[in-house]
CSV table of C-alpha atoms and ligand atoms in Angstrom, one decimal:
chain,number,residue,atom,x,y,z
Y,1,MET,CA,23.5,-23.2,12.2
Y,2,SER,CA,22.3,-22.4,15.6
Y,3,ARG,CA,19.2,-23.7,16.9
Y,4,THR,CA,18.3,-20.8,19.4
Y,5,TRP,CA,18.5,-16.7,19.2
Y,6,THR,CA,21.8,-15.1,20.2
Y,7,SER,CA,19.6,-12.2,21.5
Y,8,ASN,CA,16.1,-11.1,21.9
Y,9,VAL,CA,16.7,-8.3,19.4
Y,10,HIS,CA,17.1,-11.2,16.6
Y,11,GLU,CA,14.1,-12.9,17.8
Y,12,ALA,CA,12.2,-9.9,17.5
Y,13,ILE,CA,13.5,-9.1,14.0
Y,14,ALA,CA,12.5,-12.6,13.1
Y,15,ARG,CA,9.0,-12.0,14.7
Y,16,LEU,CA,8.6,-8.5,12.6
Y,17,VAL,CA,9.4,-10.6,9.4
Y,18,SER,CA,6.9,-13.5,10.1
Y,19,MET,CA,4.1,-10.9,11.1
Y,20,ARG,CA,4.5,-8.3,8.2
Y,21,THR,CA,5.1,-11.2,5.4
Y,22,GLY,CA,3.8,-14.5,6.6
Y,23,PHE,CA,7.4,-15.9,6.2
Y,24,THR,CA,7.4,-18.1,9.6
Y,25,TYR,CA,10.1,-19.8,8.3
Y,26,ALA,CA,12.4,-16.9,10.0
Y,27,LEU,CA,11.1,-17.9,13.3
Y,28,GLN,CA,11.4,-21.6,12.9
Y,29,HIS,CA,15.4,-21.3,11.7
Y,30,PRO,CA,17.4,-19.0,13.9
Y,31,GLY,CA,20.8,-19.8,12.6
Y,32,LYS,CA,19.9,-19.0,8.9
Y,33,THR,CA,17.8,-16.0,9.8
Y,34,GLU,CA,20.4,-14.6,11.8
Y,35,ALA,CA,23.3,-15.1,8.9
Y,36,GLY,CA,20.8,-13.2,6.7
Y,37,VAL,CA,19.9,-10.6,9.3
Y,38,LEU,CA,23.8,-10.2,9.2
Y,39,ARG,CA,24.3,-9.8,5.9
Y,40,ALA,CA,21.1,-7.2,5.4
Y,41,MET,CA,22.8,-5.3,8.2
Y,42,GLN,CA,26.2,-5.2,6.5
Y,43,ARG,CA,24.4,-3.9,3.2
Y,44,ARG,CA,22.9,-1.1,5.3
Y,45,GLY,CA,26.3,-0.6,7.1
Y,46,LEU,CA,24.8,-0.9,10.5
Y,47,SER,CA,26.3,-3.1,13.2
Y,48,ALA,CA,23.7,-2.5,16.1
Y,49,PRO,CA,20.4,-5.1,15.7
Y,50,ALA,CA,18.3,-2.7,17.8
Y,51,LYS,CA,19.1,-0.1,15.2
Y,52,TYR,CA,18.5,-2.1,12.5
Y,53,LEU,CA,15.1,-3.3,14.0
Y,54,ASP,CA,14.1,0.3,14.2
Y,55,THR,CA,15.2,0.9,10.5
Y,56,LEU,CA,13.0,-2.5,9.4
Y,57,ARG,CA,9.9,-1.0,11.3
Y,58,ALA,CA,10.2,2.3,9.5
Y,59,ASP,CA,11.4,1.6,6.0
Y,60,ALA,CA,9.8,-1.0,3.8
Y,61,ALA,CA,13.0,-1.1,1.3
Y,62,ALA,CA,15.1,-2.3,4.3
Y,63,LEU,CA,12.6,-5.3,4.9
Y,64,ASP,CA,12.7,-6.2,1.4
Y,65,GLU,CA,16.3,-6.2,1.3
Y,66,LEU,CA,16.2,-8.5,4.2
Y,67,MET,CA,13.6,-10.7,2.4
Y,68,ASP,CA,16.0,-10.5,-0.7
Y,69,GLU,CA,18.7,-12.4,2.1
Y,70,LEU,CA,16.2,-14.8,3.7
Y,71,THR,CA,14.2,-16.1,0.4
Y,72,ILE,CA,15.3,-17.4,-2.6
Y,73,ARG,CA,14.0,-15.5,-5.6
Y,74,GLU,CA,15.1,-18.0,-7.9
Y,75,THR,CA,12.8,-18.3,-11.0
Y,76,TYR,CA,13.1,-18.9,-14.6
Y,77,PHE,CA,11.3,-19.0,-17.9
Y,78,PHE,CA,9.2,-22.2,-18.3
Y,79,ARG,CA,10.2,-23.3,-14.9
Y,80,GLU,CA,8.7,-26.9,-14.5
Y,81,PRO,CA,7.8,-27.1,-18.1
Y,82,ARG,CA,5.3,-29.8,-17.7
Y,83,HIS,CA,2.9,-27.8,-15.8
Y,84,PHE,CA,2.7,-25.4,-18.7
Y,85,GLU,CA,2.0,-28.5,-21.1
Y,86,PHE,CA,-0.9,-29.2,-18.6
Y,87,ILE,CA,-2.2,-25.6,-19.0
Y,88,ARG,CA,-2.0,-26.3,-22.8
Y,89,GLN,CA,-3.3,-29.8,-22.8
Y,90,GLU,CA,-5.8,-29.4,-20.2
Y,91,ILE,CA,-6.8,-26.2,-19.0
Y,92,LEU,CA,-6.7,-23.9,-22.0
Y,93,PRO,CA,-9.0,-26.2,-24.1
Y,94,GLN,CA,-11.5,-26.6,-21.1
Y,95,LEU,CA,-11.6,-22.6,-20.8
Y,96,ARG,CA,-11.9,-22.3,-24.5
Y,97,SER,CA,-14.7,-24.6,-24.8
Y,98,GLU,CA,-16.5,-23.2,-22.1
Y,99,ARG,CA,-16.0,-19.5,-22.8
Y,100,GLY,CA,-15.0,-19.5,-26.5
Y,101,PHE,CA,-12.0,-17.1,-27.7
Y,102,GLU,CA,-13.9,-14.0,-27.0
Y,103,VAL,CA,-13.8,-13.8,-23.2
Y,104,PRO,CA,-10.5,-12.8,-21.9
Y,105,ILE,CA,-8.5,-15.2,-20.0
Y,106,ARG,CA,-7.4,-13.9,-16.8
Y,107,ALA,CA,-4.1,-15.2,-15.4
Y,108,TRP,CA,-2.2,-14.6,-12.3
Y,109,SER,CA,1.5,-15.4,-10.8
Y,110,ALA,CA,1.3,-14.8,-7.3
Y,111,GLY,CA,4.7,-14.8,-6.0
Y,112,CYS,CA,6.2,-14.2,-9.5
Y,113,ALA,CA,9.7,-12.7,-8.2
Y,114,SER,CA,11.2,-11.1,-11.2
Y,115,GLY,CA,8.4,-12.1,-13.5
Y,116,GLU,CA,9.5,-14.9,-15.6
Y,117,GLU,CA,6.6,-17.1,-14.7
Y,118,ALA,CA,4.3,-14.5,-15.7
Y,119,TYR,CA,5.6,-13.7,-18.9
Y,120,SER,CA,5.9,-17.4,-19.6
Y,121,LEU,CA,2.1,-17.5,-19.1
Y,122,ALA,CA,1.5,-14.6,-21.3
Y,123,MET,CA,3.9,-16.6,-24.3
Y,124,LEU,CA,1.5,-19.7,-23.7
Y,125,LEU,CA,-1.4,-17.8,-23.9
Y,126,ALA,CA,-0.5,-16.2,-27.2
Y,127,GLN,CA,0.8,-19.4,-28.7
Y,128,GLU,CA,-2.6,-20.8,-28.0
Y,129,GLY,CA,-4.3,-18.2,-29.6
Y,130,PHE,CA,-5.4,-16.1,-26.7
Y,131,GLY,CA,-2.9,-13.4,-27.3
Y,132,HIS,CA,-5.1,-10.7,-27.6
Y,133,GLN,CA,-7.8,-12.1,-25.2
Y,134,SER,CA,-5.4,-12.5,-22.1
Y,135,GLN,CA,-4.2,-10.7,-19.4
Y,136,VAL,CA,-1.5,-11.8,-16.9
Y,137,LEU,CA,-1.0,-10.4,-13.4
Y,138,GLY,CA,2.4,-11.0,-11.7
Y,139,THR,CA,2.7,-9.9,-7.8
Y,140,ASP,CA,5.2,-10.3,-5.5
Y,141,ILE,CA,6.4,-8.7,-2.1
Y,142,SER,CA,9.6,-7.6,-3.4
Y,143,ASN,CA,9.9,-4.1,-5.0
Y,144,GLN,CA,13.4,-4.9,-6.2
Y,145,ALA,CA,12.3,-8.0,-8.0
Y,146,LEU,CA,8.9,-6.3,-9.3
Y,147,GLU,CA,11.4,-3.6,-11.1
Y,148,THR,CA,13.3,-6.3,-12.9
Y,149,ALA,CA,9.9,-8.1,-14.1
Y,150,ARG,CA,8.7,-4.4,-15.1
Y,151,SER,CA,11.9,-3.8,-17.2
Y,152,ALA,CA,11.3,-7.2,-19.1
Y,153,ARG,CA,14.8,-7.6,-19.4
Y,154,PHE,CA,16.6,-11.0,-18.3
Y,155,ARG,CA,20.1,-12.4,-18.1
Y,156,ALA,CA,20.8,-15.6,-19.8
Y,157,TRP,CA,20.3,-17.5,-16.7
Y,158,SER,CA,16.5,-16.6,-16.7
Y,159,VAL,CA,16.2,-18.5,-19.9
Y,160,ARG,CA,18.3,-21.7,-19.0
Y,161,GLY,CA,16.5,-24.8,-20.1
Y,162,ALA,CA,13.6,-23.2,-21.6
Y,163,ASP,CA,12.8,-24.8,-24.8
Y,164,PRO,CA,13.4,-22.3,-27.5
Y,165,LYS,CA,10.2,-23.5,-29.2
Y,166,LEU,CA,8.3,-22.1,-26.1
Y,167,THR,CA,10.0,-18.8,-25.8
Y,168,GLY,CA,10.5,-18.5,-29.7
Y,169,SER,CA,10.0,-15.0,-31.0
Y,170,TYR,CA,8.9,-13.8,-27.6
Y,171,LEU,CA,12.5,-13.2,-26.7
Y,172,ARG,CA,15.1,-11.1,-28.3
Y,173,GLN,CA,18.6,-11.4,-27.5
Y,174,ASP,CA,20.8,-8.2,-27.4
Y,175,ASP,CA,24.4,-9.1,-26.4
Y,176,ALA,CA,24.2,-10.8,-22.7
Y,177,THR,CA,20.2,-9.7,-22.2
Y,178,TRP,CA,17.0,-11.3,-23.2
Y,179,ILE,CA,14.1,-8.8,-23.9
Y,180,VAL,CA,10.6,-9.8,-23.8
Y,181,ALA,CA,8.7,-8.9,-26.9
Y,182,GLU,CA,6.5,-6.1,-26.5
Y,183,PRO,CA,3.3,-7.7,-27.4
Y,184,ILE,CA,3.8,-10.1,-24.6
Y,185,ARG,CA,4.8,-7.3,-22.4
Y,186,ARG,CA,1.8,-5.3,-23.1
Y,187,ARG,CA,-0.6,-8.2,-21.7
Y,188,VAL,CA,1.3,-8.7,-18.4
Y,189,ARG,CA,1.0,-6.1,-15.3
Y,190,PHE,CA,2.9,-6.3,-12.1
Y,191,GLY,CA,2.2,-5.0,-8.7
Y,192,PHE,CA,3.1,-5.5,-4.9
Y,193,LEU,CA,0.9,-7.8,-3.2
Y,194,ASN,CA,1.4,-9.4,0.1
Y,195,LEU,CA,0.0,-13.0,0.2
Y,196,ALA,CA,-0.1,-13.2,3.8
Y,197,LEU,CA,-2.3,-10.3,4.2
Y,198,ASP,CA,-6.2,-10.3,3.7
Y,199,ALA,CA,-5.8,-8.0,0.5
Y,200,TYR,CA,-7.1,-10.2,-2.0
Y,201,PRO,CA,-9.5,-11.1,-3.9
Y,202,SER,CA,-9.8,-7.5,-4.9
Y,203,HIS,CA,-11.2,-5.0,-7.7
Y,204,VAL,CA,-8.6,-2.8,-7.2
Y,205,THR,CA,-5.8,-5.0,-7.6
Y,206,GLY,CA,-7.6,-7.0,-10.4
Y,207,THR,CA,-7.3,-10.0,-8.1
Y,208,TYR,CA,-10.8,-11.5,-8.8
Y,209,GLY,CA,-12.4,-13.7,-11.3
Y,210,MET,CA,-9.1,-15.4,-12.1
Y,211,ASP,CA,-9.1,-18.2,-14.6
Y,212,LEU,CA,-5.7,-19.5,-13.7
Y,213,VAL,CA,-3.4,-18.9,-10.8
Y,214,MET,CA,0.1,-20.0,-10.4
Y,215,CYS,CA,1.6,-19.8,-7.0
Y,216,ARG,CA,4.5,-22.0,-7.2
Y,217,ASN,CA,7.4,-22.1,-4.6
Y,218,VAL,CA,5.9,-19.3,-2.5
Y,219,LEU,CA,3.7,-21.5,0.0
Y,220,ILE,CA,7.1,-23.3,1.3
Y,221,TYR,CA,7.6,-20.2,3.1
Y,222,PHE,CA,4.3,-20.1,5.1
Y,223,ASP,CA,3.3,-22.1,8.4
Y,224,ALA,CA,0.3,-24.5,7.9
Y,225,ASP,CA,-2.1,-21.9,9.1
Y,226,THR,CA,-1.0,-19.2,6.7
Y,227,VAL,CA,-1.0,-21.8,3.8
Y,228,GLU,CA,-4.4,-22.5,4.8
Y,229,GLN,CA,-5.8,-18.9,4.8
Y,230,VAL,CA,-3.4,-18.0,1.6
Y,231,ALA,CA,-5.3,-21.1,-0.4
Y,232,ARG,CA,-8.6,-20.0,0.7
Y,233,ARG,CA,-8.3,-16.6,-0.5
Y,234,LEU,CA,-6.9,-17.7,-3.7
Y,235,CYS,CA,-9.7,-20.0,-4.2
Y,236,ALA,CA,-11.8,-16.9,-3.6
Y,237,SER,CA,-9.9,-15.1,-6.3
Y,238,LEU,CA,-10.6,-18.0,-8.9
Y,239,ALA,CA,-13.6,-17.8,-11.3
Y,240,PRO,CA,-15.9,-20.9,-10.5
Y,241,GLY,CA,-14.0,-23.8,-12.7
Y,242,GLY,CA,-10.8,-21.8,-12.3
Y,243,TRP,CA,-7.4,-23.4,-11.6
Y,244,LEU,CA,-4.5,-23.3,-9.2
Y,245,VAL,CA,-1.2,-24.5,-9.9
Y,246,THR,CA,1.2,-24.9,-7.1
Y,247,ALA,CA,4.7,-26.5,-7.3
Y,248,SER,CA,5.8,-30.1,-6.9
Y,249,SER,CA,7.7,-28.9,-3.6
Y,250,ASP,CA,5.0,-27.0,-2.1
Y,251,PRO,CA,2.6,-28.1,0.8
Y,252,ALA,CA,-0.3,-30.1,-0.6
Y,253,LEU,CA,-3.8,-28.1,-0.4
Y,254,SER,CA,-6.2,-30.8,0.6
Y,255,ALA,CA,-7.7,-28.8,3.1
Y,256,ALA,CA,-8.4,-25.8,1.3
Y,257,GLU,CA,-12.1,-25.0,0.9
Y,258,GLY,CA,-13.6,-25.5,-2.6
Y,259,LEU,CA,-10.6,-26.7,-4.2
Y,260,GLU,CA,-10.9,-29.9,-6.2
Y,261,ALA,CA,-7.5,-31.8,-6.5
Y,262,HIS,CA,-6.7,-33.3,-9.8
Y,263,VAL,CA,-3.5,-35.9,-9.4
Y,264,THR,CA,-1.3,-36.3,-12.1
Y,265,ASP,CA,2.2,-37.5,-12.6
Y,266,TYR,CA,4.0,-34.5,-12.4
Y,267,GLY,CA,1.8,-32.6,-9.8
Y,268,VAL,CA,-1.4,-31.6,-8.2
Y,269,PHE,CA,-3.3,-28.9,-10.1
Y,270,TYR,CA,-6.4,-27.4,-7.9
Y,271,GLN,CA,-9.8,-26.4,-9.5
Y,272,ARG,CA,-12.2,-23.9,-7.7
Y,273,ALA,CA,-15.4,-26.6,-7.3
Y,274,ILE,CA,-17.3,-27.0,-10.4
Y,275,ALA,CA,-20.4,-27.2,-8.5
Y,276,GLN,CA,-19.9,-23.6,-7.9
Y,277,ARG,CA,-20.1,-22.8,-11.7
Y,278,ALA,CA,-23.9,-23.3,-11.7
Y,279,ALA,CA,-24.6,-20.5,-9.5
Y,280,PRO,CA,-21.5,-18.0,-9.6
Y,281,LYS,CA,-21.3,-15.2,-7.3
Y,282,PRO,CA,-22.4,-12.1,-9.2
Y,283,VAL,CA,-19.5,-9.9,-7.2
Y,284,PRO,CA,-16.3,-11.8,-5.9
Y,285,PRO,CA,-15.7,-12.1,-2.4
Y,286,ARG,CA,-14.3,-9.1,-1.0
Y,287,PRO,CA,-11.3,-8.7,1.8
Y,288,LEU,CA,-11.8,-6.9,4.8
Y,289,ALA,CA,-9.2,-4.1,4.7
Y,290,ILE,CA,-7.9,-3.6,1.6
Y,291,GLU,CA,-11.0,-4.1,-0.6
Y,292,PRO,CA,-12.6,-0.7,-1.8
Y,293,PRO,CA,-16.2,-0.8,-1.2
Y,294,THR,CA,-19.1,-2.7,-3.3
Y,295,PRO,CA,-20.3,0.3,-5.5
Y,296,ARG,CA,-23.8,0.8,-4.1
Y,297,ALA,CA,-26.4,-0.9,-6.4
Y,298,PRO,CA,-28.4,1.9,-7.8
Y,299,ALA,CA,-32.0,2.0,-6.8
Y,300,PRO,CA,-33.6,0.2,-9.9
Y,301,ALA,CA,-34.7,3.2,-12.1
Y,302,PRO,CA,-38.4,3.5,-13.2
Y,303,THR,CA,-38.7,1.9,-16.4
Y,304,LEU,CA,-42.1,2.5,-17.2
Y,305,PRO,CA,-42.5,2.3,-20.8
Y,306,SER,CA,-44.1,5.7,-22.4
Y,307,PRO,CA,-46.6,4.6,-24.6
Y,308,THR,CA,-45.2,6.2,-27.4
Y,309,ALA,CA,-41.6,4.5,-27.1
Y,310,PRO,CA,-40.8,1.7,-29.0
Y,311,ALA,CA,-40.5,-1.5,-27.1
Y,312,ARG,CA,-37.0,-2.5,-27.6
Y,313,GLU,CA,-36.0,0.7,-25.9
Y,314,VAL,CA,-37.3,-0.4,-22.8
Y,315,ALA,CA,-35.4,-3.2,-22.5
Y,316,THR,CA,-31.8,-1.3,-23.2
Y,317,PRO,CA,-29.9,-1.4,-19.9
Y,318,SER,CA,-28.9,1.8,-18.3
Y,319,PRO,CA,-25.1,2.7,-18.9
Y,320,LEU,CA,-24.6,1.9,-15.2
Y,321,ALA,CA,-26.1,-1.7,-15.6
Y,322,ALA,CA,-24.0,-2.1,-18.6
Y,323,ALA,CA,-20.8,-1.0,-17.0
Y,324,LYS,CA,-21.4,-3.1,-13.9
Y,325,ARG,CA,-21.9,-6.1,-16.3
Y,326,ALA,CA,-19.0,-5.2,-18.4
Y,327,LEU,CA,-16.8,-5.0,-15.3
Y,328,ARG,CA,-17.9,-8.3,-13.9
Y,329,ALA,CA,-17.0,-9.9,-17.3
Y,330,GLY,CA,-13.6,-8.3,-17.1
Y,331,ASP,CA,-14.4,-6.4,-20.2
Y,332,TYR,CA,-12.7,-3.0,-18.8
Y,333,ALA,CA,-12.5,-1.3,-22.2
Y,334,ARG,CA,-16.3,-1.9,-22.6
Y,335,VAL,CA,-16.6,-0.2,-19.1
Y,336,LEU,CA,-14.7,3.2,-19.9
Y,337,GLU,CA,-16.6,3.0,-23.3
Y,338,VAL,CA,-20.1,3.1,-21.5
Y,339,LEU,CA,-18.8,5.6,-18.9
Y,340,PRO,CA,-16.3,7.8,-21.0
Y,341,ALA,CA,-16.1,10.3,-18.3
Y,342,PHE,CA,-16.9,11.3,-14.5
Y,343,GLY,CA,-20.3,12.6,-14.1
Y,344,ALA,CA,-22.9,13.2,-11.3
Y,345,ASP,CA,-23.3,9.8,-10.3
Y,346,VAL,CA,-20.8,8.7,-7.6
Y,347,ASP,CA,-21.6,5.0,-8.4
Y,348,ALA,CA,-20.7,5.5,-12.2
Y,349,CYS,CA,-17.4,6.9,-11.1
Y,350,LEU,CA,-16.4,4.4,-8.8
Y,351,LEU,CA,-17.0,1.5,-11.7
Y,352,ARG,CA,-14.9,3.9,-14.0
Y,353,ILE,CA,-12.3,4.0,-11.3
Y,354,ASP,CA,-12.3,0.2,-11.0
Y,355,ALA,CA,-12.1,-0.5,-14.7
Y,356,LEU,CA,-9.2,2.1,-14.8
Y,357,ALA,CA,-7.6,0.4,-12.0
Y,358,ASN,CA,-7.7,-3.0,-14.1
Y,359,HIS,CA,-7.2,-1.7,-17.7
Y,360,ASP,CA,-4.3,0.8,-16.8
Y,361,GLY,CA,-3.1,0.2,-13.6
Y,362,SER,CA,-3.6,1.3,-10.0
Y,363,GLY,CA,-1.4,4.7,-10.8
Y,364,ALA,CA,-3.8,6.0,-13.4
Y,365,ALA,CA,-6.9,5.3,-11.2
Y,366,ALA,CA,-5.6,7.0,-8.4
Y,367,GLU,CA,-5.1,10.2,-10.9
Y,368,ALA,CA,-8.5,9.4,-11.8
Y,369,ALA,CA,-10.0,9.2,-8.7
Y,370,ALA,CA,-8.4,12.4,-7.7
Y,371,ARG,CA,-10.2,14.3,-10.8
Y,372,ALA,CA,-13.5,12.3,-9.5
Y,373,LEU,CA,-13.2,13.9,-6.1
Y,374,ARG,CA,-13.1,17.5,-7.6
Y,375,ILE,CA,-16.3,16.9,-8.7
Y,376,HIS,CA,-17.7,15.3,-5.7
Y,377,PRO,CA,-15.4,16.7,-2.9
Y,378,ALA,CA,-17.7,15.1,-0.1
Y,379,ALA,CA,-18.1,11.5,-1.5
Y,380,VAL,CA,-17.1,9.4,1.4
Y,381,GLU,CA,-16.8,5.9,-1.0
Y,382,LEU,CA,-14.5,8.1,-3.6
Y,383,HIS,CA,-12.2,9.1,-0.9
Y,384,PHE,CA,-12.1,5.9,0.5
Y,385,ARG,CA,-11.3,4.2,-3.2
Y,386,HIS,CA,-8.5,6.9,-3.4
Y,387,ALA,CA,-7.0,5.8,-0.4
Y,388,LEU,CA,-6.7,2.3,-1.3
Y,389,LEU,CA,-5.4,3.0,-4.7
Y,390,LEU,CA,-3.1,5.4,-3.3
Y,391,SER,CA,-1.9,2.5,-0.8
Y,392,SER,CA,-1.6,-0.2,-3.6
Y,393,ILE,CA,1.0,1.9,-5.3
Y,394,GLY,CA,3.0,2.5,-2.1
Y,395,ARG,CA,2.2,6.1,-1.7
Y,396,LEU,CA,1.3,5.5,1.9
Y,397,GLY,CA,1.5,9.2,3.0
Y,398,GLU,CA,-0.9,10.3,0.6
Y,399,ALA,CA,-3.0,7.3,1.0
Y,400,GLU,CA,-3.4,8.1,4.7
Y,401,ALA,CA,-4.1,11.7,4.3
Y,402,ALA,CA,-7.0,10.3,1.8
Y,403,LEU,CA,-8.1,8.0,4.8
Y,404,ARG,CA,-8.0,10.9,7.1
Y,405,ARG,CA,-10.5,12.6,4.9
Y,406,VAL,CA,-12.8,9.7,4.9
Y,407,ILE,CA,-12.6,9.8,8.6
Y,408,TYR,CA,-13.2,13.4,9.0
Y,409,LEU,CA,-16.3,13.4,6.7
Y,410,ASP,CA,-17.5,10.3,8.6
Y,411,ARG,CA,-15.9,9.2,12.1
Y,412,SER,CA,-18.1,6.0,12.4
Y,413,LEU,CA,-16.8,4.0,9.8
Y,414,ALA,CA,-15.0,1.4,11.4
Y,415,ILE,CA,-13.6,0.1,8.2
Y,416,ALA,CA,-11.8,3.4,7.6
Y,417,HIS,CA,-10.2,3.1,10.8
Y,418,PHE,CA,-9.1,-0.4,10.3
Y,419,THR,CA,-7.5,0.3,6.9
Y,420,LEU,CA,-5.9,3.6,8.5
Y,421,ALA,CA,-4.2,1.2,11.2
Y,422,GLY,CA,-2.8,-1.3,8.5
Y,423,MET,CA,-1.1,1.7,6.9
Y,424,GLN,CA,0.3,2.9,10.5
Y,425,TRP,CA,1.8,-0.5,10.8
Y,426,ARG,CA,3.3,-0.6,7.4
Y,427,GLN,CA,5.2,2.7,8.1
Y,428,GLY,CA,6.4,1.6,11.5
Y,429,ARG,CA,4.0,3.5,13.7
Y,430,GLN,CA,2.8,0.8,16.4
Y,431,GLY,CA,1.4,3.2,18.5
Y,432,ASP,CA,-1.0,5.0,16.0
Y,433,ALA,CA,-1.7,1.7,14.6
Y,434,ARG,CA,-2.8,0.3,17.9
Y,435,ARG,CA,-5.1,3.2,18.7
Y,436,SER,CA,-6.5,2.9,15.2
Y,437,TYR,CA,-7.4,-0.9,15.5
Y,438,GLN,CA,-8.8,-0.2,19.0
Y,439,THR,CA,-11.4,2.7,17.3
Y,440,ALA,CA,-12.1,0.1,14.7
Y,441,GLU,CA,-12.6,-2.6,17.2
Y,442,ARG,CA,-15.0,-0.4,19.5
Y,443,LEU,CA,-17.0,0.9,16.7
Y,444,ALA,CA,-17.6,-2.6,14.9
Y,445,ARG,CA,-18.6,-4.2,18.4
Y,446,ALA,CA,-21.1,-1.4,18.8
Y,447,ALA,CA,-23.0,-2.8,15.9
Y,448,SER,CA,-24.8,-6.1,15.3
Y,449,PRO,CA,-22.3,-8.7,14.6
Y,450,ASP,CA,-24.0,-9.6,11.3
Y,451,ALA,CA,-24.7,-5.9,10.1
Y,452,PRO,CA,-23.1,-5.2,7.0
Y,453,LEU,CA,-20.3,-2.7,7.1
Y,454,ARG,CA,-20.8,0.8,5.5
Y,455,LEU,CA,-17.8,1.0,2.6
Y,456,ALA,CA,-17.5,-3.1,2.8
Y,457,PRO,CA,-21.2,-4.0,2.9
Y,458,ASP,CA,-20.0,-7.8,2.0
Y,459,GLN,CA,-18.4,-7.9,5.2
Y,460,ALA,CA,-20.1,-8.3,8.7
Y,461,ALA,CA,-19.2,-5.8,11.7
Y,462,GLY,CA,-18.5,-8.9,13.9
Y,463,ALA,CA,-15.8,-10.0,11.6
Y,464,LEU,CA,-14.2,-6.8,11.5
Y,465,ALA,CA,-14.3,-6.7,15.2
Y,466,ASP,CA,-12.7,-9.9,15.5
Y,467,ALA,CA,-10.0,-9.3,12.8
Y,468,ALA,CA,-9.1,-5.9,14.9
Y,469,SER,CA,-8.7,-7.8,17.9
Y,470,ARG,CA,-6.5,-10.3,16.1
Y,471,GLN,CA,-4.4,-7.5,14.7
Y,472,LEU,CA,-4.2,-5.7,18.3
Y,473,ALA,CA,-2.7,-9.3,19.4
Y,474,ALA,CA,-0.3,-9.5,16.6
Y,475,LEU,CA,0.7,-6.0,17.1
Y,476,ASP,CA,1.6,-6.7,20.6
Y,477,GLY,CA,3.5,-10.1,19.8
Y,478,ALA,CA,5.7,-8.0,16.9
Y,479,GLY,CA,6.5,-4.9,19.5
Y,480,SER,CA,6.9,-6.6,22.7
Y,481,ILE,CA,11.2,-6.5,22.9
Y,482,SER,CA,13.4,-4.9,25.1
Y,483,ALA,CA,16.2,-4.1,23.1
G,1,SAM,C1,11.4,-18.7,-5.2
G,1,SAM,S1,10.2,-17.6,-5.6
G,1,SAM,C2,8.7,-18.1,-7.0
G,1,SAM,C3,9.0,-17.2,-8.1
G,1,SAM,C4,8.0,-18.2,-9.0
G,1,SAM,N1,6.7,-18.4,-8.7
G,1,SAM,C5,8.5,-19.4,-9.6
G,1,SAM,O1,8.0,-20.4,-9.0
G,1,SAM,O2,9.3,-19.6,-10.4
G,1,SAM,C6,9.4,-16.9,-4.4
G,1,SAM,C7,8.8,-15.8,-4.3
G,1,SAM,O3,7.7,-15.6,-3.7
G,1,SAM,C8,7.9,-14.3,-2.9
G,1,SAM,N2,7.2,-14.2,-1.7
G,1,SAM,C9,7.6,-14.6,-0.3
G,1,SAM,N3,6.5,-14.4,0.7
G,1,SAM,C10,5.5,-13.4,-0.1
G,1,SAM,C11,4.3,-13.2,0.2
G,1,SAM,N4,4.0,-13.1,1.6
G,1,SAM,N5,3.5,-12.5,-0.6
G,1,SAM,C12,4.1,-12.5,-1.9
G,1,SAM,N6,5.1,-13.2,-2.4
G,1,SAM,C13,5.9,-13.4,-1.5
G,1,SAM,C14,9.4,-13.7,-2.8
G,1,SAM,O4,9.6,-12.4,-2.6
G,1,SAM,C15,9.8,-14.4,-4.0
G,1,SAM,O5,10.0,-13.5,-5.1
């Protein structure tokens, strides 16, 4: 395999892949990358690398195909069985003793490929008695792989080596196909998420407050900086005391902030610092661009007791407060029960939409946001949430239109310009993205660096300005080719 690029277009393709997916391996291994690019070009019937680069910039499906050639999406049920044994014997009993059976266990297979790992987790949780109290999320950057995952139908190859005691009644064989049983399937939800981007933790994608994250055989694709950033974000996605499991071949995460390493004979398991359990943050940390705004804290309603009211009524929490508490506890059904419909209060609408996103998926939540907007057509927060939800289900054109409405209502929102830039970039429109990042940076620099951002009050203006400036540098890096 060659150690240098045969043309600067090939190098630009590798740079594009690395920028968009964090797959820095592409830049470091010209020979293997060029061979993969060639195969992907053949699949598209293209022979000119420059034309192929244009296609990659404009078409997310083309990038997906290329990643299919460059990465190994190898996975199977109960891969590295000793990890699952550790979860069964150490992690679940600990979670059970701390939280009891009532609190749902939230697990995430980050980089799930075709879903076998996520389903294995759901099977294990069901075996251990958490069946009805568990939610498993599977995310990946490959839409193709996610399609297989959602179909819940697998070839025998996916089941190889899996102990039948583990898969038992959860997998039914139909000729050459293995089908995941409906009760397991119902516990697992899949979505697109690029781990290399600052898109989690997030309420919209449900990537927060996780008790257990498995991110195995994914970090190997990233360079040291990206590994560190991903580890920090995964740690922030964990509930205090939650666990992160990586593969034995993955790089060690000793430098990751807030993670305690538990070394065993068959791997290192990481736990979010126990010390943080004592004082859990009320709301999980939020990323800059993708994260929706924190619902504005309502002004505390005056609760002066009426002299005739019975004392216990004074202590009854408002539906909004009860819904907020339920959302933080991951009890989405309760949020929907407490807030059964959209009404006059925008904050309550936002809470209901967040609960729907986690309960019924981003698609249902996007439809709900559109309904809420019919009641509150000028609510900037709702338009912004609508945009993020549409973006998370790949409806980028509509997401962009929703963001433009945000900007039309208030041109001064730096976070809206920043988010718009990301969408434009994803659609291959570097020129537009550059202008939007420049606007975001200008608006954010005009504020005091510590000032909280509107629509993302957990973020400071200075941090957004720096992020915009980094994105601009990255854009220049990805776009500067003479093909
Ligand atoms: C080898 S599979 C691992 C599957 C499973 N975790 C396991 O260990 O069996 C690696 C997966 O990581 C995904 N991946 C690579 N880069 C990613 C990124 N930036 N964000 C999310 N997933 C990514 C690939 O698409 C692929 O499906």
